[in-house]
mmCIF file of C-alpha atoms in Angstrom:
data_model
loop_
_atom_site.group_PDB
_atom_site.id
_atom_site.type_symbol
_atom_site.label_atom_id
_atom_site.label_comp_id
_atom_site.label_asym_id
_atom_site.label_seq_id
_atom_site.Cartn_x
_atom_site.Cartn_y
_atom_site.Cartn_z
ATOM 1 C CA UNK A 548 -0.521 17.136 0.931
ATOM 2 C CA UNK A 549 3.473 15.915 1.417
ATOM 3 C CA UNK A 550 4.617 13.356 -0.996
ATOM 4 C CA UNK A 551 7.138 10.970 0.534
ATOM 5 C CA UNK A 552 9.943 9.297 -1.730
ATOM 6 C CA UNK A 553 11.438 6.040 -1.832
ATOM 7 C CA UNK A 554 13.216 5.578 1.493
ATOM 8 C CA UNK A 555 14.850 1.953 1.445
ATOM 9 C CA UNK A 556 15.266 -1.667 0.092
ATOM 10 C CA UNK A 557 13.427 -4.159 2.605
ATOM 11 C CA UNK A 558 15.062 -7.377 3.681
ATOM 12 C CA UNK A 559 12.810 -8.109 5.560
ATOM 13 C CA UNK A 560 9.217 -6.755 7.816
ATOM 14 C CA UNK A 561 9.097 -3.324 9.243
ATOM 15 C CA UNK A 562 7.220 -4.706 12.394
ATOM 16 C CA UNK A 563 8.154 -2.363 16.029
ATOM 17 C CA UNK A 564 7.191 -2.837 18.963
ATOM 18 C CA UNK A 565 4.665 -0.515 19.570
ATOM 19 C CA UNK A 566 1.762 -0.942 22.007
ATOM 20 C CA UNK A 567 -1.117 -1.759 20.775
ATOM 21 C CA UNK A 568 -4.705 -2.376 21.405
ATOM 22 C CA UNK A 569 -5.551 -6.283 22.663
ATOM 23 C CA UNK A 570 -7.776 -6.719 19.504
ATOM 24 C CA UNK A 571 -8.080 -5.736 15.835
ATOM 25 C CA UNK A 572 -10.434 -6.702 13.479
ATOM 26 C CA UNK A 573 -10.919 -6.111 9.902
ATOM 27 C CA UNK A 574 -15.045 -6.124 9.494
ATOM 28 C CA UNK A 575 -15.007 -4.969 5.629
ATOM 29 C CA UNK A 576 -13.421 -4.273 2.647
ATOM 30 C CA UNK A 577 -14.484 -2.430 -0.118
ATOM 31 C CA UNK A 578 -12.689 -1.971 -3.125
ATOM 32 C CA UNK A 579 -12.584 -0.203 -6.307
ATOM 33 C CA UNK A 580 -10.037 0.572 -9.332
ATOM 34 C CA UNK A 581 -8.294 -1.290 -12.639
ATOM 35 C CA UNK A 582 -5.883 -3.054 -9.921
ATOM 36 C CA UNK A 583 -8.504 -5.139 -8.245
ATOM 37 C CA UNK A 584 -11.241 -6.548 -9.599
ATOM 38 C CA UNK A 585 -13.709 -7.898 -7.017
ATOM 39 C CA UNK A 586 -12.413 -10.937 -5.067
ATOM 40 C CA UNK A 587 -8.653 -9.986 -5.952
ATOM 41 C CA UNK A 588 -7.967 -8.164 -2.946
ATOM 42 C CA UNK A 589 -7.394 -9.728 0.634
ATOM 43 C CA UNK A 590 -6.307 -7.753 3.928
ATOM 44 C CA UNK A 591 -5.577 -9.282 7.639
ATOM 45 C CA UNK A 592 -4.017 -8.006 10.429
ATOM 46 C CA UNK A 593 -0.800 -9.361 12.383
ATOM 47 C CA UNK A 594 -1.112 -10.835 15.672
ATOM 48 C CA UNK A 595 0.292 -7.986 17.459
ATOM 49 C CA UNK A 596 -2.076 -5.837 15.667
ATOM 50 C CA UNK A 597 0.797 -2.927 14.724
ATOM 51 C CA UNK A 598 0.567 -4.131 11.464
ATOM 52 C CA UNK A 599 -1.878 -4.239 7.795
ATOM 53 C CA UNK A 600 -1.031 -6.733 5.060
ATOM 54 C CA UNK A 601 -3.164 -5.987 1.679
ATOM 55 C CA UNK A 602 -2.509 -8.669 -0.855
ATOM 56 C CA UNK A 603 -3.555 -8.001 -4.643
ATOM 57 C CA UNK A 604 -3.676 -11.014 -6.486
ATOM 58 C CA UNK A 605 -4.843 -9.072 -10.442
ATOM 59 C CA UNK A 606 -2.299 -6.374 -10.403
ATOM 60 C CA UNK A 607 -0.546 -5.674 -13.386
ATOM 61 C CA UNK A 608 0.825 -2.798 -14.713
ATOM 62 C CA UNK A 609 2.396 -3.303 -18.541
ATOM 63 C CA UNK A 610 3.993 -0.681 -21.238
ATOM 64 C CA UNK A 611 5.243 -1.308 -24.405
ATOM 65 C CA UNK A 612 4.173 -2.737 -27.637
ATOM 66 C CA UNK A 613 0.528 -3.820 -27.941
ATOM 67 C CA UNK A 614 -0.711 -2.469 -24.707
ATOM 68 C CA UNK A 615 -2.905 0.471 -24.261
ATOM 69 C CA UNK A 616 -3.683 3.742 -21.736
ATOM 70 C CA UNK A 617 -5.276 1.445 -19.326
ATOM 71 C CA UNK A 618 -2.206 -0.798 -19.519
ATOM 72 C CA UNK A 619 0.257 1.850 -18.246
ATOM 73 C CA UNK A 620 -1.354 2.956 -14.684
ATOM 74 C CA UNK A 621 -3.575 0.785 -12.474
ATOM 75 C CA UNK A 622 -5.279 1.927 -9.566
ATOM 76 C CA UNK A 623 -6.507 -0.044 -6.298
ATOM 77 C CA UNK A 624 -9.072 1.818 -3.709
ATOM 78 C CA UNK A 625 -9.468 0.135 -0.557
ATOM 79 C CA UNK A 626 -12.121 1.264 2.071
ATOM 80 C CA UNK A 627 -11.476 -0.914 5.153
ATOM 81 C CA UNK A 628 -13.671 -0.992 8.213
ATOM 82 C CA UNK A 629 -11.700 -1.800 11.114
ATOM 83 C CA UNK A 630 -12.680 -2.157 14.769
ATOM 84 C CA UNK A 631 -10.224 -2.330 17.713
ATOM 85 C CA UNK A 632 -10.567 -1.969 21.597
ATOM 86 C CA UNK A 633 -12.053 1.730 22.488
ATOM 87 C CA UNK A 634 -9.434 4.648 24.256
ATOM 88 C CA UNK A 635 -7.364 3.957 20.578
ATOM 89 C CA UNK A 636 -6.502 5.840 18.017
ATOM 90 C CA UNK A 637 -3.966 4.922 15.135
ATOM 91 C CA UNK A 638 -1.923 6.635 12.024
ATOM 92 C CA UNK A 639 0.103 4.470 9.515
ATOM 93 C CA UNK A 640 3.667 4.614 10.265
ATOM 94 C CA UNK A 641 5.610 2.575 7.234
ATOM 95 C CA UNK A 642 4.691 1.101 3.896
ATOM 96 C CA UNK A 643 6.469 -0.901 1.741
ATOM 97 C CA UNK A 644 5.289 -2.817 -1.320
ATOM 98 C CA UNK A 645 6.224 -6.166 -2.712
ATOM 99 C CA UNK A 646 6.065 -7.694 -5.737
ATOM 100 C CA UNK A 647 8.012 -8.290 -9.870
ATOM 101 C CA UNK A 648 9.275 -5.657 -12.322
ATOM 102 C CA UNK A 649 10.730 -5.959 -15.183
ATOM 103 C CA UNK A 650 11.868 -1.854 -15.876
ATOM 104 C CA UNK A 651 14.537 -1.680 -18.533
ATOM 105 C CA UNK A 652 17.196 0.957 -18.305
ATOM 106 C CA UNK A 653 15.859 4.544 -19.604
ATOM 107 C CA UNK A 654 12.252 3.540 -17.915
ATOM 108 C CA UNK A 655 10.424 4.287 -14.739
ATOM 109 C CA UNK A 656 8.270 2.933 -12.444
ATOM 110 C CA UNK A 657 6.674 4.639 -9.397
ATOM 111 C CA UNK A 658 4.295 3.563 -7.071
ATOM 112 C CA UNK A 659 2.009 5.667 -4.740
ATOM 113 C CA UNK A 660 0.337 5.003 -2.011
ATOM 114 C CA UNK A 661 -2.073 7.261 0.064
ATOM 115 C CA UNK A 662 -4.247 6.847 3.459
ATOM 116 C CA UNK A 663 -6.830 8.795 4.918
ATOM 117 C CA UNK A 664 -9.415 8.294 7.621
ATOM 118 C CA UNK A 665 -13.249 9.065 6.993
ATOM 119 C CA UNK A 666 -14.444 11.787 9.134
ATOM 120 C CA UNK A 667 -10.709 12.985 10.141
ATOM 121 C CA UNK A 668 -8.428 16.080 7.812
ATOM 122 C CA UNK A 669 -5.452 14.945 6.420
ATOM 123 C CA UNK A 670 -4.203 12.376 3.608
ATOM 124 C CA UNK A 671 -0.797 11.030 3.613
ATOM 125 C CA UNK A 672 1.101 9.837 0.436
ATOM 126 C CA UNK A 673 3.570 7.336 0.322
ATOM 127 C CA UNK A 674 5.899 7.259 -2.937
ATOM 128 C CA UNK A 675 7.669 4.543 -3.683
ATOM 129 C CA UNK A 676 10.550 4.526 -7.218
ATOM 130 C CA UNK A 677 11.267 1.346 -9.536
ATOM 131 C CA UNK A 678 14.334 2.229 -11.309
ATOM 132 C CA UNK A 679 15.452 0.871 -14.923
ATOM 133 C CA UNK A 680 17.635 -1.919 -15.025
ATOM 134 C CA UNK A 681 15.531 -4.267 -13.050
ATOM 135 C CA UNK A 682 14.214 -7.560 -13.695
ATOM 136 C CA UNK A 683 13.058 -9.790 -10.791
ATOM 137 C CA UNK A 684 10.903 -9.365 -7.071
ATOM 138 C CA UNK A 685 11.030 -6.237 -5.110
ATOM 139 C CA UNK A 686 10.951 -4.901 -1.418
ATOM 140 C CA UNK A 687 10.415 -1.143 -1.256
ATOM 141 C CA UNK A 688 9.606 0.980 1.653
ATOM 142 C CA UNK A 689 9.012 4.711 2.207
ATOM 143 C CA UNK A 690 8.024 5.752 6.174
ATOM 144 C CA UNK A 691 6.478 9.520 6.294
ATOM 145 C CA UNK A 692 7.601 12.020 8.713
ATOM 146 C CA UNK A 693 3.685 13.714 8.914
ATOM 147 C CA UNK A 694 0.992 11.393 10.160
ATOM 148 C CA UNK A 695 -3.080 11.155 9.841
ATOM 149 C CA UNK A 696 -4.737 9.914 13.099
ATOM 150 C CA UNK A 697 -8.272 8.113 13.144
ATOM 151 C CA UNK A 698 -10.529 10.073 14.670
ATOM 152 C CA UNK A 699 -10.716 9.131 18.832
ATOM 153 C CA UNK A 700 -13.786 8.749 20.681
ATOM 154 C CA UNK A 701 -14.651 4.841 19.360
ATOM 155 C CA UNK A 702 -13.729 1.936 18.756
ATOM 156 C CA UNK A 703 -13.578 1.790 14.920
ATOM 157 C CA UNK A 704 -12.693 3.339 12.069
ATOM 158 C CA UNK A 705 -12.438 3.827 8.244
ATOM 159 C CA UNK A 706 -9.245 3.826 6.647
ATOM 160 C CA UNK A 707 -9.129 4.713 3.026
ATOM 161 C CA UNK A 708 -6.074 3.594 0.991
ATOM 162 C CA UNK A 709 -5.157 4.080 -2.414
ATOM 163 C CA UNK A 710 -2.667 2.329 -4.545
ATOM 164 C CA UNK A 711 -1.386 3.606 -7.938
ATOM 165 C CA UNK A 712 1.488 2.193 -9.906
ATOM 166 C CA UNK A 713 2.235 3.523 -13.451
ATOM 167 C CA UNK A 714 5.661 3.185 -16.133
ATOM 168 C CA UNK A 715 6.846 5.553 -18.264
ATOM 169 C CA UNK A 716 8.000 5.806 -20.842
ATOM 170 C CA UNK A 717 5.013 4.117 -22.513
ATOM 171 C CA UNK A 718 6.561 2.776 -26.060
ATOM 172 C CA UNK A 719 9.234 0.517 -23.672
ATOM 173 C CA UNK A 720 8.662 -3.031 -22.708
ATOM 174 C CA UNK A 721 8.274 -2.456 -18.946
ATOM 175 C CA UNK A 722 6.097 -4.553 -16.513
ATOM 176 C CA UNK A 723 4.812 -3.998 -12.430
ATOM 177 C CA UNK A 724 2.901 -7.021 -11.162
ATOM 178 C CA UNK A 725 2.578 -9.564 -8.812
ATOM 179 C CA UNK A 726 5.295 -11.467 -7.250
ATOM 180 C CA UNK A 727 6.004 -15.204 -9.095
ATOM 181 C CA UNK A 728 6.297 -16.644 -5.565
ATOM 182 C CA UNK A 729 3.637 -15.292 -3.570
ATOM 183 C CA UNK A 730 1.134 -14.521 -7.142
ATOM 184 C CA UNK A 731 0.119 -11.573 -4.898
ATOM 185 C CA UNK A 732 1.257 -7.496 -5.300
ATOM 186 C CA UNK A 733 1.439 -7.088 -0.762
ATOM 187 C CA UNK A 734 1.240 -4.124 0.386
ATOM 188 C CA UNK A 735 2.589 -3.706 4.306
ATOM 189 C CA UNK A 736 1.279 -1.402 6.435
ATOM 190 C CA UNK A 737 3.022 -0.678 9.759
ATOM 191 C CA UNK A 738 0.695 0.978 12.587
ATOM 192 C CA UNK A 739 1.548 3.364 15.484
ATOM 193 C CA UNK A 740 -1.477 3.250 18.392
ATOM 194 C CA UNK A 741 -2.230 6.162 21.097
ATOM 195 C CA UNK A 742 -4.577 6.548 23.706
ATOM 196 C CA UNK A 743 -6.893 9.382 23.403
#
């Protein structure tokens, strides 16, 4: 397991041009963890189908006075079923994450995010850093340089994802949540297709 670090401040989507099966579909979602509580979490694909958006609508991360252990770090486990055209196979390419913080300087925020694929080895882990001395929305990216490919032989797959954020120190006034504009944390998931 490789654990990739913050990469780059987004102005904007990581969309390429990549080819790309003709369809994509998202068939389920299953989720579990303190950052989504059922019905908060919605995922869709682009139209060019190179591309995941999750959007968390209940995730909020808070330290500081009055809060407690389940405050600091909140968790968001996402099993999605996905079916596409058969001779494809897919890894995730970039992620980047998008939503408010209010870190304070001497504090720390860090977000993680990790994919597999059910029935294929490998995990890969996306980290993304919130530095003190911020106060408003965030872009951040991080792009791996190992991948995880769905298993080939189909035309579906299961992709597991798994979103942590967490703040230290605890005892400061420190917040990760969802954006004021959008009310949603999004998390963006570039995709890079193969044939088998």
């Amino acid at each position: 397991m490789r654990f990739i670090t913050f990469l780059s401040v987004v102005s904007g989507g990581l969309g390429t041009a990549l080819a790309a099966p003709r369809n994509l579909h998202v068939k389920g979602v299953s989720v579990l963890g303190t950052g989504c509580p059922y019905g908060s979490a919605d995922v869709t694909a682009d139209p060019s189908n190179t591309a995941l958006e999750i959007r968390l609508s209940e995730y909020v991360v808070r330290t500081g006075p009055g809060t407690m252990a389940s405050d600091w770090r909140k968790n968001c486990k996402l099993t999605l079923n996905l079916e596409y055209d058969a001779g494809f196979q897919f890894s995730t390419l970039n992620t980047a994450i998008t939503g408010f913080a209010y870190i304070p300087s001497g504090a720390q925020g860090q977000c993680q995010n990790s994919f597999s694929f059910t029935g294929a080895p490998g995990e890969v882990n996306y980290g993304i850093n919130l530095s003190g001395g911020r106060d408003g929305r965030f872009s951040l990216s991080a792009n791996p340089d190992i991948a995880a490919w769905s298993p080939c032989g189909g035309s579906t797959a299961i992709l597991n994802m798994n979103t942590q954020c967490w703040i230290s120190p605890t005892e400061k006034q420190a917040l990760i949540a969802v954006d004021r504009i959008s009310s949603k944390l999004t998390v963006h998931v570039d995709l890079e297709w193969r044939n088998c």
